[in-house]
mmCIF file of C-alpha atoms and ligand atoms in Angstrom:
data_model
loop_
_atom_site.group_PDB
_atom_site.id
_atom_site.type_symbol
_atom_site.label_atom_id
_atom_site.label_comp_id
_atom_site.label_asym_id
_atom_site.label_seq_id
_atom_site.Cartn_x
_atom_site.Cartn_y
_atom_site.Cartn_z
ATOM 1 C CA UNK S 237 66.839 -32.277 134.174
ATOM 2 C CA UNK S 238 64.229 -31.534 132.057
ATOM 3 C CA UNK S 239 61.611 -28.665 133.514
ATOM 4 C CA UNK S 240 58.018 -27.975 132.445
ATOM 5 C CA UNK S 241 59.011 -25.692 129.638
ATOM 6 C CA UNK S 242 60.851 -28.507 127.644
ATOM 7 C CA UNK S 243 57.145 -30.559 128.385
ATOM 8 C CA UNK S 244 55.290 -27.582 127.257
ATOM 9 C CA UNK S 245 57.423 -26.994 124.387
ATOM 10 C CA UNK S 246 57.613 -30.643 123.167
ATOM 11 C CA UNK S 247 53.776 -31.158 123.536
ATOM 12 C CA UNK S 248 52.837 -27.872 121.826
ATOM 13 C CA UNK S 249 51.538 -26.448 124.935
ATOM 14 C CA UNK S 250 51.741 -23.931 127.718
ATOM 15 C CA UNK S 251 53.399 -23.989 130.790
ATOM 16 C CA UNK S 252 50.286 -23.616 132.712
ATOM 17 C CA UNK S 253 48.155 -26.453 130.327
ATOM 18 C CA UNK S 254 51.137 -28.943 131.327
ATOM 19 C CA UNK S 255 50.594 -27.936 135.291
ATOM 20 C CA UNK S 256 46.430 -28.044 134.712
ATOM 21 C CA UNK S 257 47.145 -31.761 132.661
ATOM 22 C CA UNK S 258 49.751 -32.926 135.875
ATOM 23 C CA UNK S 259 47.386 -31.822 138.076
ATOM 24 C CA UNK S 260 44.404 -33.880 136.943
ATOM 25 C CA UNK S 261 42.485 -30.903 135.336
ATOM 26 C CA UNK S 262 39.323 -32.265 133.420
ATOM 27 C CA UNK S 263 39.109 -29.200 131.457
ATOM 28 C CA UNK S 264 41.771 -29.987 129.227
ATOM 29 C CA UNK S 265 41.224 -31.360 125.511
ATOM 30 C CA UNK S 266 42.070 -34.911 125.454
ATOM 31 C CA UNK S 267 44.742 -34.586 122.336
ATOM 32 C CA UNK S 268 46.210 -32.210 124.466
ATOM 33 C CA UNK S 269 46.333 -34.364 127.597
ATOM 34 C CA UNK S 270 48.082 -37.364 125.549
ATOM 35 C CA UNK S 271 50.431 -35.132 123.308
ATOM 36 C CA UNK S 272 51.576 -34.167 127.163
ATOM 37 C CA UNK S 273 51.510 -36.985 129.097
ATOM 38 C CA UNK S 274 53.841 -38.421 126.326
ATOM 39 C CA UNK S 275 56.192 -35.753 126.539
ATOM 40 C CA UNK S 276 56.404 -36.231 130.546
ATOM 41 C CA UNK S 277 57.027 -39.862 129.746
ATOM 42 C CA UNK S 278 59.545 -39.308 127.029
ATOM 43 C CA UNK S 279 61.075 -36.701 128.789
ATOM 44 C CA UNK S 280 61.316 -38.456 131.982
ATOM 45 C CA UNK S 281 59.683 -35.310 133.696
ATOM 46 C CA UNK S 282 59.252 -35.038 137.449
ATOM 47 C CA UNK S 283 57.210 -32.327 138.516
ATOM 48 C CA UNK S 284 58.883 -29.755 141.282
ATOM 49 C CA UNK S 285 58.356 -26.723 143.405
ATOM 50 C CA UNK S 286 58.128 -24.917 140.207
ATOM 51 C CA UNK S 287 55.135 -26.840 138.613
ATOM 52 C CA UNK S 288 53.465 -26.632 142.044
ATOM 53 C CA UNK S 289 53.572 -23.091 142.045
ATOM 54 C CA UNK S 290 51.975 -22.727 138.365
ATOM 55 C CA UNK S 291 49.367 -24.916 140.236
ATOM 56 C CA UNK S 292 48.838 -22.359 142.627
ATOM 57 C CA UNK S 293 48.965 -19.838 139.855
ATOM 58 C CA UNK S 294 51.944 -17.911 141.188
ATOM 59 C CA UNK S 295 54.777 -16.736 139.349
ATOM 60 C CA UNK S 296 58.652 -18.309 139.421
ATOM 61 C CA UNK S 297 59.724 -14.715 141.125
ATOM 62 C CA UNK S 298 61.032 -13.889 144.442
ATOM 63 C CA UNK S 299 61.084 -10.724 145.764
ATOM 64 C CA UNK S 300 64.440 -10.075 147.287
ATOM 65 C CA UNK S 301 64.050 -7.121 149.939
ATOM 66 C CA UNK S 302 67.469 -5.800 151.071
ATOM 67 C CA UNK S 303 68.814 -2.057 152.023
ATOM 68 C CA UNK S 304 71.330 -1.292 149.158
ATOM 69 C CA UNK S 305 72.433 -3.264 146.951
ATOM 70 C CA UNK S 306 75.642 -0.815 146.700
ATOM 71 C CA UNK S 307 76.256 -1.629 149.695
ATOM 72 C CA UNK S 308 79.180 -4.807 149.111
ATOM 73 C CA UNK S 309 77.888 -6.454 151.935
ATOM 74 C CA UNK S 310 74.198 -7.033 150.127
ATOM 75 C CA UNK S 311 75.793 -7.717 146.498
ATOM 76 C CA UNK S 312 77.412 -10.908 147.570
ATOM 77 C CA UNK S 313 74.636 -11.729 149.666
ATOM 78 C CA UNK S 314 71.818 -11.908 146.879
ATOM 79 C CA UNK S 315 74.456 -13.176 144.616
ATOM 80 C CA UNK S 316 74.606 -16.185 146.461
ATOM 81 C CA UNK S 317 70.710 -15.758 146.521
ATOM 82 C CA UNK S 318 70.377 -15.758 142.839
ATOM 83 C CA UNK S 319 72.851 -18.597 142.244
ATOM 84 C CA UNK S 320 70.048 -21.027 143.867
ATOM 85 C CA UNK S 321 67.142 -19.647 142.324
ATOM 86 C CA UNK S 322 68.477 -20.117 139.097
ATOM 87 C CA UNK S 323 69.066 -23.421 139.393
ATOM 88 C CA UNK S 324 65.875 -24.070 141.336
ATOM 89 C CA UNK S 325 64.261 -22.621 138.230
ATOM 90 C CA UNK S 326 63.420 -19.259 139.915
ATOM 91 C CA UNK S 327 63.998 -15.714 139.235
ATOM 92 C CA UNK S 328 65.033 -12.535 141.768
ATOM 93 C CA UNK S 329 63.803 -9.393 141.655
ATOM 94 C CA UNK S 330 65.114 -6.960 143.518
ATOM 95 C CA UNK S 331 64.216 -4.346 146.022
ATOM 96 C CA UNK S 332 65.730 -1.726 147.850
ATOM 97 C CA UNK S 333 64.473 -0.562 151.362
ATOM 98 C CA UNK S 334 67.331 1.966 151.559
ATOM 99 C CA UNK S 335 66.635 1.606 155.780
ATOM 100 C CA UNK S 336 63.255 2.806 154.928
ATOM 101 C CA UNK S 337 60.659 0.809 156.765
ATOM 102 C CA UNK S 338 57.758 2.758 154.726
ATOM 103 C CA UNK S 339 59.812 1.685 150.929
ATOM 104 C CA UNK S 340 60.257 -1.449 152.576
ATOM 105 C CA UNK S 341 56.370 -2.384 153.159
ATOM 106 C CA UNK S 342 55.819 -0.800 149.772
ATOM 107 C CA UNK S 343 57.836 -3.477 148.164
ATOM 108 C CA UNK S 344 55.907 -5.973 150.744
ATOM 109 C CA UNK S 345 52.871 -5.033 149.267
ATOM 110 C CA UNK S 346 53.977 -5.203 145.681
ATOM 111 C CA UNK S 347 55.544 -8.702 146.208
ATOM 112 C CA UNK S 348 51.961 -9.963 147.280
ATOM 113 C CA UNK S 349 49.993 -7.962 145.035
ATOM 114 C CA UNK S 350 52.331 -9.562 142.199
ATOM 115 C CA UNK S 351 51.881 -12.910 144.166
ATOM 116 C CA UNK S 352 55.734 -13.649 144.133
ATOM 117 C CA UNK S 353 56.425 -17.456 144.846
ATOM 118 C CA UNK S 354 58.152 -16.225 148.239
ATOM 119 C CA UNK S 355 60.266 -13.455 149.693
ATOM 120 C CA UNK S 356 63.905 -13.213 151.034
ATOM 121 C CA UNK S 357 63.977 -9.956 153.344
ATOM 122 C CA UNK S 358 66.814 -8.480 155.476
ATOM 123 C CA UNK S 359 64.588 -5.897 157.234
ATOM 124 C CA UNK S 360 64.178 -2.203 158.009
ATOM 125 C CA UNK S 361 62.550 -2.845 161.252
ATOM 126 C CA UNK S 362 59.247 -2.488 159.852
ATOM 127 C CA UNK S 363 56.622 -4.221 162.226
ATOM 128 C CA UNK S 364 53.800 -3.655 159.783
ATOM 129 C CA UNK S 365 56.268 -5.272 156.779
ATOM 130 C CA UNK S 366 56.458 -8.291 158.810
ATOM 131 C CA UNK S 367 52.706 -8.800 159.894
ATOM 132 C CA UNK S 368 51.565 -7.868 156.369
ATOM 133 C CA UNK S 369 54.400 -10.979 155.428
ATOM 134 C CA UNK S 370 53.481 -13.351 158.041
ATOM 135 C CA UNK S 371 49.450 -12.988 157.627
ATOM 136 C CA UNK S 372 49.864 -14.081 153.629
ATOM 137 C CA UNK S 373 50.348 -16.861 151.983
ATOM 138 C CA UNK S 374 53.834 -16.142 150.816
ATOM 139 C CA UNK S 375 56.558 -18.258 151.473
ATOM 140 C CA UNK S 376 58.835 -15.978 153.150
ATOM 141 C CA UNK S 377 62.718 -16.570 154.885
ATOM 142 C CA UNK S 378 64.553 -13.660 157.391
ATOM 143 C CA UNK S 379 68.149 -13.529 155.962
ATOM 144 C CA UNK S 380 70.543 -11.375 158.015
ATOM 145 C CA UNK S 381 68.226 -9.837 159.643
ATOM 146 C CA UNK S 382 65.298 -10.954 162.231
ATOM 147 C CA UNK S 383 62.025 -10.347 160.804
ATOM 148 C CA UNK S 384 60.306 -8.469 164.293
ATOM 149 C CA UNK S 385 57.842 -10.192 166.338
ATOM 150 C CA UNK S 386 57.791 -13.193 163.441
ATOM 151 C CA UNK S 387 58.303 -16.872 163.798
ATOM 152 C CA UNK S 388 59.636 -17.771 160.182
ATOM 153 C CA UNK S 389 62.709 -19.536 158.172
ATOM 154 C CA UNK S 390 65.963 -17.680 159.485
ATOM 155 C CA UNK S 391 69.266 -17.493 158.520
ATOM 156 C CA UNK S 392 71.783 -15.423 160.600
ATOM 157 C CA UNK S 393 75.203 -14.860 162.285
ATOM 158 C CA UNK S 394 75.575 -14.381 165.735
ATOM 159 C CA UNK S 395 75.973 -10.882 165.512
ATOM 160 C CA UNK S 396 76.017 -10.377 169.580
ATOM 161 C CA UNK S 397 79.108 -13.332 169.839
ATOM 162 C CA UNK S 398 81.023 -11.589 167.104
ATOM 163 C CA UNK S 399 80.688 -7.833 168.261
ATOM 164 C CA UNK S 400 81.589 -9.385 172.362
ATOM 165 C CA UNK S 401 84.809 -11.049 170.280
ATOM 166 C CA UNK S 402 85.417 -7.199 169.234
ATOM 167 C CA UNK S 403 84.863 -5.007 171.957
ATOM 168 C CA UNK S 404 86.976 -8.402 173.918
ATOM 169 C CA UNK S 405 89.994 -7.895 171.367
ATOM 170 C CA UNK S 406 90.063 -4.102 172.104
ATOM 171 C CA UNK S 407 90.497 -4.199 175.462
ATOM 172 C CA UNK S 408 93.187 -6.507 175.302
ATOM 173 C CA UNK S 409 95.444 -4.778 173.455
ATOM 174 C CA UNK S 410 95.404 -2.134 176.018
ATOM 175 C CA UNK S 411 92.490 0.414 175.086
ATOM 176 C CA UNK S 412 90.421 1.517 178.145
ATOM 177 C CA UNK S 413 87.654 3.732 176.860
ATOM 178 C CA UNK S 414 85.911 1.720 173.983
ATOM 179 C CA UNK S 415 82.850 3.452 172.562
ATOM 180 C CA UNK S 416 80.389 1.625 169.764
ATOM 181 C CA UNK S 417 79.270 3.363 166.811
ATOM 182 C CA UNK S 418 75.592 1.251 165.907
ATOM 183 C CA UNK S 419 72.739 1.391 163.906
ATOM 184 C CA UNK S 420 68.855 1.899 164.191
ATOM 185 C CA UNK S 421 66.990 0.780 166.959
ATOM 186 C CA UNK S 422 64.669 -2.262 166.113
ATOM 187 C CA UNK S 423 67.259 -3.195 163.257
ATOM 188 C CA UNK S 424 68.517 -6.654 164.893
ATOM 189 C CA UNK S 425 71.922 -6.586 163.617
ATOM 190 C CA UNK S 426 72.230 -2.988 165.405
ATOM 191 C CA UNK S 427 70.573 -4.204 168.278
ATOM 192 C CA UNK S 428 72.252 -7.278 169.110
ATOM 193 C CA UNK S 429 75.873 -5.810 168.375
ATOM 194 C CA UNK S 430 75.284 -3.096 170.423
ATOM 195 C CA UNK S 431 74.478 -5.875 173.341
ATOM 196 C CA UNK S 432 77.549 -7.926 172.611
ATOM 197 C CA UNK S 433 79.836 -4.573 172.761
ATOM 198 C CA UNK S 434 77.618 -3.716 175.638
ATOM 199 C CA UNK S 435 78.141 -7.481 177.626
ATOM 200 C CA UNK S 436 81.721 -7.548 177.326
ATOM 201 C CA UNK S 437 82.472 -3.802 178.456
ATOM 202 C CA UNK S 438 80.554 -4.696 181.650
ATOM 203 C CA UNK S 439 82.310 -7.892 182.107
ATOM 204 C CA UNK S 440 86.021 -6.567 181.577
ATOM 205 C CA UNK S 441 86.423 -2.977 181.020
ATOM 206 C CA UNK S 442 87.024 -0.250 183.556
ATOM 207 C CA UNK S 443 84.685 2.692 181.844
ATOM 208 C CA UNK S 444 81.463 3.053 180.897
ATOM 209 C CA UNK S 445 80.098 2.156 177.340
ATOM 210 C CA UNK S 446 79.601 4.571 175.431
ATOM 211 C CA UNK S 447 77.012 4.609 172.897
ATOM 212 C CA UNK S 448 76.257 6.183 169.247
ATOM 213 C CA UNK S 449 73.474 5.230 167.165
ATOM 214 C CA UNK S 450 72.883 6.209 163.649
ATOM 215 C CA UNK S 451 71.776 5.275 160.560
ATOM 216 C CA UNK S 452 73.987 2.274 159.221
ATOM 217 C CA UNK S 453 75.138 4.504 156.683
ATOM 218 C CA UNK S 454 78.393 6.476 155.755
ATOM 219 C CA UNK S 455 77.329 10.003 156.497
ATOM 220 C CA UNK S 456 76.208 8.698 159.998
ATOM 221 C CA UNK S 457 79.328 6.860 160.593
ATOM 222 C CA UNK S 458 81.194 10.328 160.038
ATOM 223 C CA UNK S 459 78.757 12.170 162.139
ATOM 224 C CA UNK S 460 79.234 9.742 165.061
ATOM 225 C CA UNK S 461 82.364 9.454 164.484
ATOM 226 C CA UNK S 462 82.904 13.690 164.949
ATOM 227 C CA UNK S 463 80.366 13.686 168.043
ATOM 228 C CA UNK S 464 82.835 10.818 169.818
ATOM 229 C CA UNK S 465 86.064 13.297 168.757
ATOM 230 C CA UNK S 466 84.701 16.121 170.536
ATOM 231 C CA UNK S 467 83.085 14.776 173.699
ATOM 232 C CA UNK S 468 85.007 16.098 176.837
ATOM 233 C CA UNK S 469 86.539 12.771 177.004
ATOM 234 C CA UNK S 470 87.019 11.102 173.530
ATOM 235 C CA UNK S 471 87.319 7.664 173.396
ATOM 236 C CA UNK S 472 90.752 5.450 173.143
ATOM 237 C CA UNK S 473 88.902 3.376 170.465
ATOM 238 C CA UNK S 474 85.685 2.331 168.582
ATOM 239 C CA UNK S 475 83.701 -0.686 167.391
ATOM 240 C CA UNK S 476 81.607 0.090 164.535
ATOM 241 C CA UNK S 477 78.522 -2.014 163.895
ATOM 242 C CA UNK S 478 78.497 -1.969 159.645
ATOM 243 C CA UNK S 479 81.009 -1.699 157.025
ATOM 244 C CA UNK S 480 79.559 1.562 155.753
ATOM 245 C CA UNK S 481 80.005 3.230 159.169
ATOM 246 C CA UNK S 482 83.407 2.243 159.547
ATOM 247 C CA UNK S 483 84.034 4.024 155.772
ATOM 248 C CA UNK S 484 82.605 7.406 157.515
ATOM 249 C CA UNK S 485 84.110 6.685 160.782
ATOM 250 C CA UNK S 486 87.869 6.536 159.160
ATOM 251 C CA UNK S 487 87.113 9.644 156.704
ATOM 252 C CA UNK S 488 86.263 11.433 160.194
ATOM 253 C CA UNK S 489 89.792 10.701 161.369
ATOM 254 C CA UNK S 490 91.765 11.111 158.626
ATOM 255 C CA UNK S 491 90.461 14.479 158.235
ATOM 256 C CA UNK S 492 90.922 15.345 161.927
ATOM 257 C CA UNK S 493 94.602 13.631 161.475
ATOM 258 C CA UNK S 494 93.659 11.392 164.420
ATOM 259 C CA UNK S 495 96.146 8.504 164.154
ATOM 260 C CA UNK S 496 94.585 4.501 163.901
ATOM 261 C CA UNK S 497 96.086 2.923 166.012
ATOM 262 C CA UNK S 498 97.894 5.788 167.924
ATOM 263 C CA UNK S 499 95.432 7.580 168.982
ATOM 264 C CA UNK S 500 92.941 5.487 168.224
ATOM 265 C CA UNK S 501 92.045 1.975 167.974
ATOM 266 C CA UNK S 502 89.377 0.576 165.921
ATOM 267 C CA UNK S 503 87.221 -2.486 164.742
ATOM 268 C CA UNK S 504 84.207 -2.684 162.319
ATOM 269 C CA UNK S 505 81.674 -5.103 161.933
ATOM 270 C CA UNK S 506 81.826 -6.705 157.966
ATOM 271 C CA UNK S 507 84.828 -7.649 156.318
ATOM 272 C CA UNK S 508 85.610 -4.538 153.499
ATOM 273 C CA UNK S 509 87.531 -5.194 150.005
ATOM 274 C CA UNK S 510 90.863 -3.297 150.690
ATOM 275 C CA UNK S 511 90.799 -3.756 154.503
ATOM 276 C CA UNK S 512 94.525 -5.481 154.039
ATOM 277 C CA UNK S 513 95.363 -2.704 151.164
ATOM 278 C CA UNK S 514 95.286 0.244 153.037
ATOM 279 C CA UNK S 515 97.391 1.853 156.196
ATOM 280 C CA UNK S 516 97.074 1.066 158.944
ATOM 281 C CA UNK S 517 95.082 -2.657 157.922
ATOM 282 C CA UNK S 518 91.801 -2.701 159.493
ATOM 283 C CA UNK S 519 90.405 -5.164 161.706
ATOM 284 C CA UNK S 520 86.864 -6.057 160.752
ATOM 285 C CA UNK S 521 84.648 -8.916 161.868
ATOM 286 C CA UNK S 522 83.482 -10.892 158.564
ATOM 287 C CA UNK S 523 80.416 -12.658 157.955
ATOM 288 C CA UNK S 524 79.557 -15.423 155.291
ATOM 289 C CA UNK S 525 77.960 -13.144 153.408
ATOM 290 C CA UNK S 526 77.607 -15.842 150.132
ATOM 291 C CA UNK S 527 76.596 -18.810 152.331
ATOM 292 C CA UNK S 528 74.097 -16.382 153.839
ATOM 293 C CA UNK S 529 72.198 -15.601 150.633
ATOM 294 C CA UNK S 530 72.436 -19.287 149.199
ATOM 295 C CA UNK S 531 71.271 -20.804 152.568
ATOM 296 C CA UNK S 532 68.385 -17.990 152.712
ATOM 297 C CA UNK S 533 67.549 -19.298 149.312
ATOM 298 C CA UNK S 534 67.478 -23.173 150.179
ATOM 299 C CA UNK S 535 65.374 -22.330 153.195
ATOM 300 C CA UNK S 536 62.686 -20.877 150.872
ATOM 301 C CA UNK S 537 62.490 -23.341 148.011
ATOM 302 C CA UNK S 538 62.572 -26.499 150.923
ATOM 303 C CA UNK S 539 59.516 -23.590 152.165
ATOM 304 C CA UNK S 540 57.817 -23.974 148.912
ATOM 305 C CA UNK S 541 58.008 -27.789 148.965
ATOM 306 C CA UNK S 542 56.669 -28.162 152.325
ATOM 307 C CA UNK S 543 54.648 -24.788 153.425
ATOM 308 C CA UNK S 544 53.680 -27.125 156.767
ATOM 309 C CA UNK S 545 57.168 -27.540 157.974
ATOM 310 C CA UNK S 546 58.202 -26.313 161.625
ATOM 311 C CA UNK S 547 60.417 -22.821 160.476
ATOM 312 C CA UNK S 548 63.989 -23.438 160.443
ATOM 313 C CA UNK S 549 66.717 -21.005 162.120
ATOM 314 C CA UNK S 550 70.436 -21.203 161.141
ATOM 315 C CA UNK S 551 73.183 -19.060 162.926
ATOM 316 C CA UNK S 552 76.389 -18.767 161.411
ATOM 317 C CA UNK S 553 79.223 -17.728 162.689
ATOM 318 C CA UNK S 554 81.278 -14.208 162.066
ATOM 319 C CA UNK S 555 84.911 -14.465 162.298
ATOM 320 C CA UNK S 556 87.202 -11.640 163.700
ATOM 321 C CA UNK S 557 89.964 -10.820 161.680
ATOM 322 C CA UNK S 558 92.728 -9.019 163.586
ATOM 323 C CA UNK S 559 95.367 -6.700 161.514
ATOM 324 C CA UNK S 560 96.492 -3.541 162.619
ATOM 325 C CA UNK S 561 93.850 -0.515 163.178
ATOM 326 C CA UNK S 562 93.365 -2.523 166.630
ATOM 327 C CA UNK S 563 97.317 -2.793 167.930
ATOM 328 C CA UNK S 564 98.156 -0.989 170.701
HETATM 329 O O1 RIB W 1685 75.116 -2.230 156.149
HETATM 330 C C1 RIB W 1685 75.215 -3.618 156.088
HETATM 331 C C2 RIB W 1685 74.985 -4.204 157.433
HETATM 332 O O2 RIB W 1685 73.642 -4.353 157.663
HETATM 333 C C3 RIB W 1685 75.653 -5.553 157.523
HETATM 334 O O3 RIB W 1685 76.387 -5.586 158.705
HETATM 335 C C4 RIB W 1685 74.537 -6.510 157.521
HETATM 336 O O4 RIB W 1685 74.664 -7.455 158.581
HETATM 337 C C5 RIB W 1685 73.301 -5.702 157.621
HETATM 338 O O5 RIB W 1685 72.571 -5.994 158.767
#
């Protein structure tokens, strides 16, 4: 399909002289204005989102805010991202918040100041990101994440359904004292698997939760991880909110030679690359994490078409995958 590059090139013009000629610009030299209305025409050119942002003078970039892009979870999420804004004609650049809400409305501030054609964000937390998002112009879509005390394009899994199906699967198989290993407060996907761990201990299990939070990192996973081992009464198993928590988590007790599942059953939240490779195989909850980043990406060019539609929300679902670090 030709784009307004081949019309620019063909008619010996820029870009931005096609989108000023398309858009009925009477500044433009008249040889100029036929040389490109004949390439449209001989090109069979239909303008798109592309040549309406040129109109608005902004660039073909979106800023793509995540926490790590280490972090396997986030690669194949803006690679499925990317994949769309390619075709769409779009580049990504890339930014990461590291859990950082002040980085993260840094690289708000840059993505306006650079008037990006929209923003894909998987937030910090950061309530002054969001406003700063939400009171500009910019096309912007909440992937993974809920973008706090905003109303805009959203594409998520149902993290509270998937961490209930968790905690749910622990307790049948026998384990009594289930503790949770989470995130930051005011991050939604630590907040909302924390309540679905939360809902179905009250429902079905004879204990009390009982609660970590950290820092959706490795390190913190560990940490919690040693804090649970030597409470006066350590828990029979855990449910760990992130991938990168569950890597700590499991360094914690193979260094304190605590056996999974003997002594100790466990599930993490995010499917992991050798979680059928190593011993015991771990039971993870996965999440779409492609058809995440490509449906975050279709939400903000149909944004770019049609900045007056209603904002769209689209949960998907995360699917527990049962081997053996939760047997009995
Ligand atoms: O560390 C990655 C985690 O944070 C994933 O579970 C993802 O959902 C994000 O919220």
């Amino acid at each position: 399909m030709p784009t307004i590059y081949d019309v620019a090139r063909e008619a010996g013009v820029s870009a931005a002289t096609v989108s000023r000629v398309l858009n009925g610009a009477t500044t433009v030299d008249p040889a100029m204005v036929a040389r490109v209305l004949t390439a449209v025409r001989e090109l069979g050119y239909r303008p798109n989102a592309v040549a309406r942002n040129l109109r608005r003078s902004r660039t073909t970039l979106w800023a793509v805010i995540i926490s790590d892009i280490g972090n396997p979870f986030f690669t194949a999420m803006v690679r499925g991202i990317e994949d769309v804004a390619q075709r769409e004609g779009y580049s990504v650049v890339l930014c990461n918040s590291d859990e950082d809400p002040v980085k993260e409305e840094t690289y708000v501030a840059a993505a306006l100041s650079e008037q990006m054609a929209g923003v894909i964000i998987s937030s910090s937390g950061s309530v002054k990101a969001a406003k700063t998002l939400t009171g500009s112009p910019v096309p912007v879509v909440a992937v993974d994440r809920e973008l706090p005390r905003a109303v805009v394009d959203t594409v998520v899994v149902d993290n509270e359904a998937g961490a209930r199906t968790a905690t749910e699967h622990l307790l049948a198989a026998g384990y009594r004292r289930v503790a949770c290993i989470t995130g930051p407060e005011g991050v939604s996907t630590a907040d909302l698997r924390l309540r679905g761990y939360t809902e179905a201990m009250r429902s079905s299990a004879p204990a009390e939760p009982v609660i970590v939070r950290t820092d959706f990192r490795e390190q913190g996973g560990y940490d919690a991880m040693a804090s649970l081992l030597s409470s006066p009464e350590p828990p029979d198993a855990v449910f760990v909110a992130n991938n990168l928590m569950t890597v700590g988590a499991l360094r914690c007790l193979a260094e304190r030679e605590v056996a999974v599942p003997g002594r100790m059953g466990l599930v993490g939240f995010d499917e992991i690359p050798w979680a059928d490779l190593v011993h015991p195989s771990l039971t993870t909850v996965t999440q779409p994490t492609y058809e995440l980043g490509r449906t975050a990406a279709r939400l903000l060019v149909d944004r770019i078409a049609t900045p007056a539609a209603k904002p769209a929300r689209i949960v998907l679902s995360a699917e527990l995958h049962p081997r053996r670090s939760s047997s009995r």
